[in-house]
């Protein structure tokens, strides 16, 4: 589910801005560090989550306005270089602020309870929260983009930014907003991951690779695709570790290859006109 | 048309070049002969995921070097450490080691590399003949394999095989008392994880023959999410779990396994748990995880060890790591050997170092020895105990017995064809 949150941010940014945001993992990392710091200062889990999400949203907005907005429509290599440069810069910034050693936020007391047994499976209550948050994000995003006015503007901007701009809508603001939203989702995922994963500079990278697999399987730009892709990857990992413990990673990539060969745009991707 | 001179480099310029070359190469030697300070080179890992270990190695070395320098230095020469970052890359470690000797004029090397890099540095030491002490690599073959034996290289580090023997002996004792027959393992999927787990299981079955391994998991190194590993272990319902996950991977694993209440359902043996880097980071450390000692200031329970741990903490504001005590011990060995040899000449120091026993806060009986036949550290404090969530973290460490370690190590060496 965390993978879904990271992947959906990635897919959203790609869908609207047509940029493959390689620095997306860094927002996940910042989300985790912001949450840990807020949790240590206030002791409130809700505030920790909020600061993880809000902090990365602001960071995303600044990053988009100052740097990314300059490379729209440029060569893909240029965009990739800018993003990759920031992966390294952000890692070093984290190292300077929080230090190179790994950290742990700790599970809030409210969730330090025995796991539930549902239909023969073991489910920790904290993971129910993760599922809930991710599903809520999926529904809000899905409905928001499809039904609301802002959603319509965003979709219009994705298709024909010139026209949207001509209609008197500030596309820069839309782009910044979408990037901030994408960053926020990754930050929220990082904040939610903080209690169960160790925090290190560079922690975003492995998550980034997996969320790329998810978006590629689901189809670049599709929210439903990201959700289904994340679930599929989760299932492949679980069953893979039981059936083919030495080939779990391979299975994931093999599945991606099969999807790409049979449907080059991913399961829910649309042909690019 | 006849040529008066063949194309190419003339004799005169060849001679000039050779002269320049000789001066360039001889310069460090000349400088060295005159130098009052003695430079000791140290490649170690100062960036990346294990930077903390490299930093703690550097800290420990500096702590000891300051003491030696304050007491007059090595045979009257002040030590100047030249410490470089290899980023954990073997080729970089080898390059740096060579450069430290050839360009920087270092007369000795402390090799603060993990196993991968230390084999590369070992080859440089073989080639250059410079005195080299490995201070971090725990891979047993580095000194157990006779092919690696060179008179100028030593290992001042604990060893995988020693840890496995002591750990398995301790675990077998508990397995017998508590009737733990079904075991699972969960270790990182690379050489260290596989070798260490293999050796542990080998000796566990030797000491407790009715133990059976019913589930094995090999998560990737630095894997962020262990859900599928945790659920797989829970499904297998073992009575005990062995793991040699370490550092951030171990703390992540504990946090994730905790919410599945894994630690209440089985006895957990995690060899790398009792290291301050892991102990102080985990916020909800479950009680009763069995662990080997890495570095803990209460084991050995001597005032010297406690004082050393506190002095380190006072200077660097954090506790030392396993790599710290090993590096500190290496400096202690050098200091003692130079005193005995009354010289800083690498060859003479190496001769004295072979078989040398010194007083040391980290010795099982207050001393440690650089064993003569394979030039490796023995007699260091080694033991296992159970963890509690606050200081002293491992209140009661059961010490391993060096007599048993020596016997089984000799058997193991024979089985590997090393002797």
XYZ file of C-alpha atoms in Angstrom:
692
model
C 0.000 0.000 0.000
C 2.932 2.296 0.667
C 4.163 1.361 -2.751
C 0.848 2.489 -4.150
C 1.132 5.909 -2.522
C 4.616 6.430 -3.918
C 3.672 5.067 -7.321
C 0.488 7.093 -7.609
C 2.418 10.302 -6.990
C 4.865 9.284 -9.671
C 2.154 8.392 -12.127
C 0.249 11.615 -11.447
C 3.292 13.742 -12.122
C 4.042 11.824 -15.271
C 0.419 11.937 -16.435
C 0.099 15.691 -16.130
C 3.603 17.072 -16.433
C 5.044 14.389 -18.737
C 8.140 14.267 -16.584
C 9.635 11.069 -15.224
C 10.432 12.279 -11.752
C 13.510 10.329 -10.772
C 13.856 12.328 -7.583
C 10.500 11.052 -6.322
C 12.184 8.676 -3.868
C 13.759 11.683 -2.162
C 10.289 12.960 -1.208
C 9.544 9.594 0.365
C 12.772 9.961 2.338
C 11.998 13.531 3.419
C 8.489 12.481 4.450
C 9.963 9.839 6.749
C 12.526 12.213 8.283
C 9.992 15.030 8.748
C 7.620 12.606 10.451
C 10.332 11.260 12.741
C 11.408 14.741 13.782
C 7.835 15.878 14.403
C 7.120 12.703 16.368
C 10.187 13.208 18.529
C 9.283 16.838 19.187
C 5.563 16.472 19.822
C 4.959 12.794 20.495
C 1.860 12.997 18.322
C 1.494 10.449 15.550
C -1.145 12.505 13.710
C 1.098 15.580 13.714
C 3.970 13.442 12.498
C 1.954 12.236 9.513
C 0.719 15.734 8.810
C 4.176 17.268 8.851
C 5.493 14.459 6.654
C 2.826 15.168 4.061
C 2.737 18.972 4.360
C 6.514 19.323 4.500
C 7.028 17.384 1.307
C 4.167 19.202 -0.421
C 5.881 22.537 0.220
C 9.216 21.075 -0.807
C 7.624 19.702 -3.978
C 6.123 23.065 -4.846
C 9.432 24.878 -4.414
C 11.339 22.185 -6.286
C 8.883 22.317 -9.186
C 8.727 26.127 -9.453
C 12.451 26.728 -9.095
C 13.942 23.792 -10.979
C 11.590 21.400 -12.716
C 9.522 24.067 -14.446
C 12.640 25.004 -16.386
C 13.025 21.614 -18.005
C 9.466 20.922 -19.209
C 9.436 19.945 -22.835
C 13.203 19.629 -22.859
C 15.130 16.537 -23.750
C 14.323 13.547 -21.520
C 18.011 13.233 -20.734
C 18.052 16.775 -19.404
C 15.092 16.071 -17.117
C 16.709 12.869 -15.948
C 19.977 14.639 -15.197
C 18.283 17.354 -13.154
C 16.302 14.757 -11.196
C 19.297 12.540 -10.609
C 21.391 15.484 -9.484
C 18.743 16.236 -6.897
C 18.638 12.619 -5.733
C 22.297 13.048 -4.746
C 21.850 16.559 -3.381
C 18.813 15.603 -1.265
C 20.636 12.546 0.101
C 23.502 14.751 1.181
C 21.162 17.330 2.671
C 19.578 14.593 4.795
C 23.041 13.396 5.775
C 24.005 16.906 6.850
C 20.847 17.534 8.860
C 20.141 14.139 10.409
C 23.528 12.404 10.097
C 24.677 9.410 8.058
C 23.622 6.725 10.527
C 20.317 4.921 10.332
C 17.467 6.049 12.565
C 14.202 4.609 13.739
C 11.024 6.483 14.646
C 9.407 3.751 16.746
C 5.841 2.516 16.699
C 3.347 4.799 18.474
C 1.909 3.249 21.638
C -1.595 3.144 20.154
C -0.462 0.582 17.609
C 1.644 -1.524 19.927
C -1.118 -4.089 20.208
C -1.240 -7.754 19.281
C -2.048 -8.457 15.639
C -5.510 -9.455 14.524
C -6.248 -12.862 13.076
C -8.475 -12.455 10.054
C -9.446 -15.531 8.022
C -6.360 -17.438 9.120
C -4.001 -14.583 8.281
C -2.097 -12.352 10.682
C -2.857 -8.666 10.221
C -1.174 -6.007 12.367
C -3.554 -3.125 13.150
C -1.010 -0.640 11.842
C -1.223 -2.223 8.407
C -5.005 -1.795 8.488
C -4.361 1.917 8.924
C -1.998 1.867 5.940
C -4.580 0.113 3.800
C -7.238 2.584 4.914
C -5.095 5.633 4.122
C -4.063 4.275 0.740
C -7.605 3.374 -0.266
C -8.853 6.777 0.866
C -6.124 8.411 -1.221
C -7.113 6.297 -4.217
C -10.793 7.179 -3.923
C -10.202 10.891 -3.321
C -7.748 11.132 -6.193
C -9.885 9.081 -8.550
C -13.102 10.965 -7.834
C -11.341 14.306 -7.555
C -9.750 14.004 -10.962
C -12.866 12.655 -12.614
C -15.581 14.818 -11.049
C -14.310 18.037 -9.516
C -13.654 21.229 -11.417
C -9.988 21.297 -10.455
C -9.729 17.706 -11.608
C -11.117 18.673 -14.963
C -8.696 21.572 -15.273
C -5.799 19.280 -14.414
C -6.858 16.771 -17.011
C -7.331 19.524 -19.550
C -3.893 20.908 -18.738
C -2.432 17.478 -19.282
C -3.966 17.276 -22.753
C -3.586 20.779 -24.030
C -1.761 23.194 -21.770
C -1.754 25.944 -24.388
C -5.510 25.993 -24.600
C -5.969 25.890 -20.842
C -3.575 28.784 -20.526
C -5.453 30.701 -23.198
C -8.624 30.283 -21.173
C -7.049 32.361 -18.450
C -6.030 29.565 -16.113
C -2.618 29.758 -14.523
C -1.025 26.533 -15.761
C 2.124 27.180 -13.758
C 0.025 27.026 -10.621
C -1.636 23.817 -11.801
C 1.713 22.221 -12.559
C 3.159 23.304 -9.228
C 0.061 22.027 -7.463
C 0.223 18.637 -9.149
C 3.902 18.274 -8.384
C 3.268 19.252 -4.771
C 0.448 16.715 -4.585
C 2.694 13.995 -6.013
C 5.444 14.911 -3.568
C 2.933 14.963 -0.737
C 1.756 11.439 -1.526
C 5.336 10.178 -1.511
C 5.978 12.100 1.713
C 2.884 10.601 3.308
C 4.091 7.143 2.291
C 7.468 7.917 3.855
C 5.814 9.189 7.033
C 3.675 6.050 7.255
C 6.742 3.896 6.620
C 8.820 5.622 9.299
C 7.529 3.542 12.243
C 8.351 0.249 10.516
C 11.411 0.961 8.405
C 14.859 2.236 9.260
C 15.599 5.735 8.058
C 18.814 6.311 6.141
C 19.989 8.792 3.548
C 19.280 7.110 0.224
C 16.331 5.121 1.548
C 14.155 6.421 -1.280
C 16.057 4.687 -4.000
C 14.905 1.088 -3.553
C 11.326 2.276 -3.137
C 11.662 4.322 -6.304
C 12.706 1.302 -8.362
C 9.766 -0.732 -7.116
C 7.309 2.070 -7.683
C 8.615 2.428 -11.228
C 7.855 -1.246 -11.738
C 4.373 -0.642 -10.346
C 3.716 2.326 -12.628
C 5.082 0.529 -15.660
C 2.902 -2.513 -14.974
C -0.163 -0.420 -14.197
C 0.402 2.007 -17.048
C 2.118 5.378 -16.786
C -0.408 8.005 -15.769
C -3.130 5.690 -14.496
C -4.208 5.842 -10.846
C -6.164 2.597 -10.995
C -3.158 1.044 -12.723
C -0.916 2.097 -9.825
C -3.303 0.530 -7.327
C -3.601 -2.764 -9.211
C 0.130 -2.776 -9.981
C 1.040 -2.283 -6.304
C -1.304 -5.086 -5.247
C 0.091 -7.418 -7.909
C 3.677 -6.726 -6.861
C 2.746 -7.378 -3.219
C 1.119 -10.683 -4.120
C 4.031 -11.728 -6.317
C 6.483 -11.031 -3.505
C 4.441 -12.963 -0.920
C 3.716 -16.001 -3.050
C 7.136 -15.808 -4.641
C 8.884 -16.028 -1.266
C 6.898 -19.198 -0.507
C 7.118 -20.858 -3.932
C 10.375 -19.541 -5.387
C 12.347 -18.063 -2.497
C 15.451 -17.617 -4.619
C 13.661 -16.001 -7.509
C 11.277 -13.525 -5.847
C 12.996 -10.474 -7.293
C 13.255 -12.150 -10.674
C 9.543 -12.950 -10.667
C 8.721 -9.277 -10.246
C 10.779 -8.271 -13.270
C 9.590 -11.280 -15.260
C 6.009 -10.201 -14.664
C 6.880 -6.682 -15.786
C 8.422 -8.065 -18.976
C 5.345 -10.180 -19.709
C 3.054 -7.180 -19.197
C 5.236 -4.948 -21.362
C 5.418 -7.490 -24.163
C 1.692 -8.150 -24.193
C 0.594 -4.568 -23.426
C 3.400 -2.087 -24.048
C 1.450 0.746 -22.382
C 0.895 -1.238 -19.171
C -2.338 -2.771 -17.900
C -4.323 0.459 -17.716
C -2.172 2.782 -19.768
C -3.530 4.667 -22.735
C -1.841 4.953 -26.092
C -0.026 8.239 -26.340
C -1.534 10.161 -29.207
C 67.747 10.218 -47.947
C 69.638 9.076 -44.937
C 68.478 9.776 -41.469
C 70.926 10.999 -38.927
C 68.689 10.036 -36.024
C 66.050 7.349 -35.650
C 62.576 8.618 -34.804
C 61.450 8.147 -31.221
C 62.998 9.022 -27.922
C 66.647 9.885 -27.938
C 69.148 8.388 -25.538
C 69.637 11.740 -23.918
C 65.973 12.259 -23.201
C 65.627 8.642 -22.037
C 68.380 9.250 -19.537
C 66.781 12.501 -18.462
C 63.440 10.779 -18.014
C 64.997 7.969 -16.023
C 66.750 10.484 -13.849
C 63.554 12.386 -13.225
C 61.743 9.143 -12.517
C 64.375 8.044 -10.043
C 64.171 11.351 -8.221
C 60.378 11.206 -8.140
C 60.283 7.670 -6.826
C 63.139 8.102 -4.436
C 61.806 11.341 -2.995
C 59.318 9.730 -0.611
C 61.995 7.287 0.545
C 64.459 10.053 1.187
C 61.771 12.084 2.894
C 60.751 9.054 4.891
C 64.245 8.390 6.149
C 64.374 11.925 7.455
C 60.800 12.163 8.700
C 60.339 12.507 12.397
C 56.685 11.646 12.266
C 55.570 8.224 11.180
C 52.677 8.115 8.770
C 50.165 5.296 9.049
C 47.695 4.929 6.199
C 44.128 3.786 6.638
C 41.588 3.100 3.926
C 38.091 2.757 5.410
C 34.441 3.340 4.566
C 33.456 6.914 5.388
C 30.462 7.313 3.098
C 27.460 5.227 2.158
C 25.323 2.894 4.192
C 28.058 1.610 6.500
C 29.749 4.985 6.958
C 28.929 4.875 10.642
C 31.169 1.848 11.126
C 34.033 3.464 9.228
C 33.645 6.656 11.227
C 33.650 4.718 14.485
C 36.843 2.973 13.327
C 38.516 6.301 12.635
C 37.335 7.650 15.997
C 38.748 4.691 17.899
C 42.076 4.896 16.071
C 42.376 8.610 16.807
C 41.500 8.049 20.462
C 44.355 5.560 20.826
C 46.819 7.440 18.618
C 46.420 10.535 20.766
C 47.374 8.479 23.817
C 50.426 7.014 22.064
C 51.522 10.433 20.817
C 51.053 11.976 24.246
C 53.324 9.258 25.651
C 56.066 10.096 23.156
C 54.912 8.335 19.978
C 56.183 5.176 18.304
C 59.865 4.852 19.196
C 60.005 8.610 19.609
C 58.168 9.386 16.374
C 54.758 11.052 16.499
C 52.063 9.160 14.577
C 50.330 10.950 11.747
C 47.245 9.104 10.526
C 46.324 9.449 6.834
C 42.734 8.211 6.601
C 40.926 7.988 3.241
C 37.408 7.036 2.191
C 37.135 3.944 -0.030
C 33.324 4.277 -0.248
C 33.248 0.541 0.435
C 34.547 -0.282 -3.048
C 37.312 -2.915 -3.176
C 39.075 -1.442 -6.214
C 39.060 1.967 -4.554
C 40.396 0.456 -1.315
C 43.275 -1.159 -3.203
C 44.060 2.019 -5.110
C 44.026 4.113 -1.939
C 46.190 1.608 -0.065
C 48.792 1.699 -2.830
C 48.695 5.482 -3.011
C 49.031 5.821 0.760
C 52.288 3.882 0.675
C 53.777 5.033 -2.636
C 52.709 8.676 -2.729
C 51.929 9.681 0.832
C 54.863 7.792 2.293
C 52.911 5.789 4.857
C 55.090 3.167 6.511
C 52.283 1.025 7.848
C 48.667 0.329 6.941
C 45.599 -0.158 9.092
C 43.042 -1.740 6.801
C 39.634 -0.519 7.981
C 37.753 -2.218 5.168
C 34.869 -4.677 5.267
C 35.630 -8.168 3.983
C 35.191 -7.322 0.310
C 37.803 -4.552 0.429
C 40.197 -6.197 2.860
C 41.105 -8.966 0.411
C 42.032 -6.266 -2.106
C 44.157 -4.388 0.442
C 45.748 -7.712 1.419
C 47.012 -8.129 -2.149
C 48.509 -4.629 -2.064
C 50.284 -5.533 1.193
C 51.563 -8.725 -0.444
C 52.860 -6.741 -3.393
C 54.460 -3.852 -1.494
C 55.600 -5.805 1.556
C 54.323 -3.039 3.842
C 53.197 -3.904 7.377
C 49.401 -4.183 7.321
C 46.886 -4.885 10.081
C 43.337 -5.726 9.000
C 40.977 -4.231 11.541
C 37.446 -4.891 10.296
C 37.150 -7.990 8.106
C 35.517 -10.915 9.919
C 35.682 -13.362 6.983
C 37.536 -16.342 8.416
C 39.305 -17.285 5.195
C 41.346 -14.055 5.263
C 43.695 -15.676 7.760
C 42.547 -19.307 7.905
C 43.411 -20.007 4.280
C 47.186 -20.606 4.020
C 47.177 -19.067 0.546
C 46.552 -15.724 2.233
C 49.487 -16.019 4.624
C 52.135 -13.325 4.212
C 54.615 -12.385 6.940
C 53.684 -8.681 6.900
C 49.871 -8.924 7.273
C 47.891 -9.453 10.470
C 44.233 -9.528 11.402
C 43.086 -7.786 14.578
C 39.401 -8.657 14.267
C 36.889 -11.128 15.638
C 36.114 -13.972 13.243
C 32.984 -15.525 11.748
C 34.002 -19.038 12.697
C 34.651 -18.107 16.352
C 31.273 -16.386 16.570
C 29.483 -19.347 15.017
C 31.035 -21.837 17.418
C 30.234 -19.768 20.506
C 26.757 -18.797 19.229
C 25.797 -22.336 18.309
C 27.030 -23.664 21.644
C 24.968 -21.076 23.506
C 21.892 -21.638 21.304
C 22.148 -25.423 21.605
C 22.136 -25.092 25.394
C 18.898 -23.107 25.270
C 17.436 -25.409 22.597
C 17.992 -28.390 24.884
C 16.552 -26.750 27.997
C 13.519 -25.315 26.260
C 13.009 -28.150 23.768
C 13.487 -25.934 20.675
C 13.658 -28.373 17.774
C 12.083 -26.492 14.875
C 14.261 -23.612 13.725
C 13.976 -20.992 11.005
C 16.727 -18.773 9.622
C 16.493 -15.303 8.124
C 19.729 -13.700 6.922
C 20.824 -11.272 4.235
C 21.410 -12.788 0.826
C 25.140 -12.295 0.298
C 28.387 -14.020 1.200
C 28.487 -12.921 4.846
C 24.839 -13.871 5.504
C 25.047 -17.242 3.823
C 28.443 -18.257 5.288
C 27.688 -17.175 8.833
C 24.258 -18.809 8.839
C 25.693 -22.002 7.332
C 28.411 -22.210 9.998
C 25.955 -21.467 12.807
C 23.557 -24.193 11.619
C 26.440 -26.645 11.202
C 27.530 -26.260 14.822
C 23.997 -25.973 16.183
C 23.216 -29.398 14.716
C 26.504 -30.718 16.057
C 25.716 -29.583 19.612
C 21.965 -30.322 19.442
C 21.495 -33.088 16.844
C 17.677 -33.134 16.924
C 17.405 -29.539 15.707
C 15.742 -29.215 12.328
C 15.664 -26.168 10.014
C 12.116 -25.877 8.704
C 12.254 -22.509 6.957
C 14.948 -20.336 5.381
C 14.558 -16.732 4.249
C 17.166 -14.717 2.388
C 16.026 -11.104 2.118
C 18.096 -8.823 -0.047
C 20.715 -6.620 1.592
C 19.126 -3.218 2.432
C 15.611 -4.479 1.614
C 13.106 -1.900 2.874
C 10.090 -4.157 3.429
C 10.232 -7.545 5.171
C 6.513 -8.292 5.226
C 6.742 -11.393 3.064
C 9.684 -12.690 5.114
C 7.918 -12.127 8.433
C 4.678 -13.761 7.300
C 6.553 -16.695 5.815
C 8.291 -17.322 9.138
C 5.016 -16.989 11.055
C 3.354 -19.473 8.704
C 6.153 -22.003 9.243
C 5.625 -21.745 13.039
C 9.207 -22.427 14.157
C 10.154 -22.504 17.830
C 13.299 -20.479 17.275
C 14.706 -18.097 14.702
C 18.332 -17.341 13.826
C 19.279 -14.174 11.997
C 22.500 -12.410 11.093
C 20.810 -9.317 9.700
C 22.707 -6.247 10.896
C 22.542 -2.469 11.229
C 19.561 -0.709 9.672
C 18.299 -3.950 8.161
C 18.093 -5.538 11.589
C 16.300 -2.570 13.174
C 13.837 -2.416 10.259
C 13.213 -6.118 10.590
C 12.595 -5.802 14.334
C 10.169 -2.919 13.871
C 8.215 -4.851 11.256
C 8.297 -8.217 13.009
C 7.244 -6.505 16.232
C 3.839 -5.503 14.902
C 3.244 -9.125 13.930
C 4.143 -10.063 17.522
C 6.805 -12.391 16.126
C 9.028 -12.042 19.164
C 6.375 -13.424 21.497
C 5.948 -16.547 19.374
C 9.524 -17.814 19.174
C 12.988 -17.475 20.668
C 15.062 -15.136 18.521
C 18.848 -15.434 18.115
C 20.254 -12.381 16.325
C 24.033 -12.392 16.425
C 24.373 -8.688 15.562
C 21.785 -7.284 17.958
C 24.079 -6.348 20.847
C 25.832 -3.476 19.100
C 25.123 0.026 20.350
C 24.328 1.225 16.829
C 21.369 -1.153 16.725
C 20.456 -1.189 20.417
C 20.158 2.554 20.780
C 18.204 3.016 17.545
C 15.397 0.489 18.021
C 12.651 2.262 19.951
C 10.631 -0.790 20.965
C 13.317 -3.366 21.567
C 11.639 -6.616 22.573
C 12.969 -8.212 25.710
C 14.877 -11.447 25.484
C 16.499 -11.440 22.040
C 19.619 -13.584 22.219
C 22.679 -11.949 20.748
C 26.403 -12.249 20.441
C 28.524 -9.475 21.931
C 29.693 -7.002 19.328
C 30.921 -4.225 21.537
C 29.340 -3.675 24.876
C 31.058 -1.771 27.650
C 29.835 -4.190 30.301
C 31.460 -7.237 28.688
C 34.067 -8.086 29.681
C 32.864 -6.657 33.004
C 36.099 -4.918 33.880
C 36.760 -1.331 34.937
C 39.203 -1.002 32.004
C 36.560 -1.864 29.424
C 33.931 0.370 31.023
C 36.428 3.230 31.228
C 37.328 2.822 27.562
C 33.654 2.812 26.486
C 32.960 5.909 28.588
C 36.040 7.744 27.310
C 34.953 7.094 23.739
C 31.432 8.294 24.504
C 32.722 11.401 26.252
C 34.838 12.306 23.218
C 32.443 11.445 20.391
C 29.064 11.641 22.114
C 28.048 8.139 21.054
C 28.989 4.618 22.031
C 31.699 2.704 20.169
C 30.927 -0.092 17.722
C 32.396 -3.520 17.149
C 34.762 -1.964 14.618
C 35.922 0.548 17.251
C 37.397 -1.909 19.723
C 39.128 -3.807 16.943
C 40.799 -0.688 15.585
C 41.781 0.471 19.052
C 43.324 -2.937 19.719
C 45.337 -2.714 16.494
C 46.919 0.564 17.671
C 47.638 -1.002 21.071
C 49.372 -3.918 19.323
C 51.463 -1.582 17.170
C 52.505 0.484 20.156
C 53.553 -2.561 22.140
C 55.351 -4.198 19.212
C 57.312 -1.052 18.375
C 58.347 -0.736 22.024
C 59.545 -4.350 22.055
C 61.312 -4.058 18.695
C 62.621 -0.625 19.657
C 62.201 0.286 16.027
C 59.542 1.369 13.578
C 60.953 -0.812 10.840
C 58.021 -2.788 9.393
C 59.867 -6.083 9.226
C 61.130 -5.934 12.793
C 57.715 -4.873 14.092
C 56.068 -7.728 12.173
C 58.453 -10.235 13.726
C 57.588 -9.034 17.225
C 53.866 -8.871 16.456
C 53.779 -12.550 15.492
C 52.649 -14.374 18.611
C 52.595 -11.201 20.730
C 50.306 -11.083 23.774
C 49.322 -7.683 25.143
C 47.188 -6.339 27.966
C 43.909 -5.165 26.512
C 40.517 -4.016 27.864
C 38.773 -6.259 25.333
C 40.557 -9.507 26.241
C 38.610 -12.420 27.704
C 41.195 -12.577 30.500
C 42.516 -9.037 30.177
C 44.933 -9.977 27.400
C 44.706 -10.660 23.674
C 47.152 -12.540 21.465
C 48.196 -12.231 17.843
C 48.352 -15.982 17.196
C 51.655 -16.900 15.570
C 50.628 -19.547 13.046
C 47.984 -17.506 11.202
C 48.694 -13.982 12.505
C 45.160 -13.459 13.708
C 43.596 -12.161 16.912
C 42.532 -14.665 19.578
C 41.593 -14.461 23.221
C 39.228 -11.509 22.784
C 36.035 -11.356 24.828
C 33.358 -13.347 23.051
C 29.978 -14.389 24.412
C 26.214 -14.418 24.052
C 23.401 -13.116 26.220
C 19.843 -11.796 26.157
C 18.915 -8.185 25.546
C 16.804 -5.805 27.579
C 15.476 -2.481 26.210
C 17.636 -0.195 28.363
C 21.219 0.033 29.574
C 23.169 -2.135 30.088
C 21.190 -3.778 27.232
C 22.799 -7.186 27.735
C 22.981 -7.569 31.500
C 24.386 -11.078 31.568
C 26.751 -12.240 28.833
C 27.801 -15.892 28.924
C 31.419 -15.997 27.861
C 32.527 -18.469 25.204
C 35.258 -20.927 26.086
C 38.428 -20.403 24.060
C 39.578 -23.994 24.571
C 36.476 -25.284 22.769
C 36.815 -22.598 20.103
C 40.409 -23.667 19.382
C 39.472 -27.351 19.155
C 36.538 -26.851 16.821
C 38.331 -24.213 14.788
C 41.170 -26.685 14.178
C 38.638 -29.310 13.027
C 36.937 -26.766 10.790
C 40.251 -25.751 9.236
C 41.015 -29.394 8.522
C 37.586 -29.938 6.944
C 38.178 -26.939 4.696
C 41.581 -28.306 3.657
C 43.410 -25.345 5.249
C 45.658 -27.546 7.404
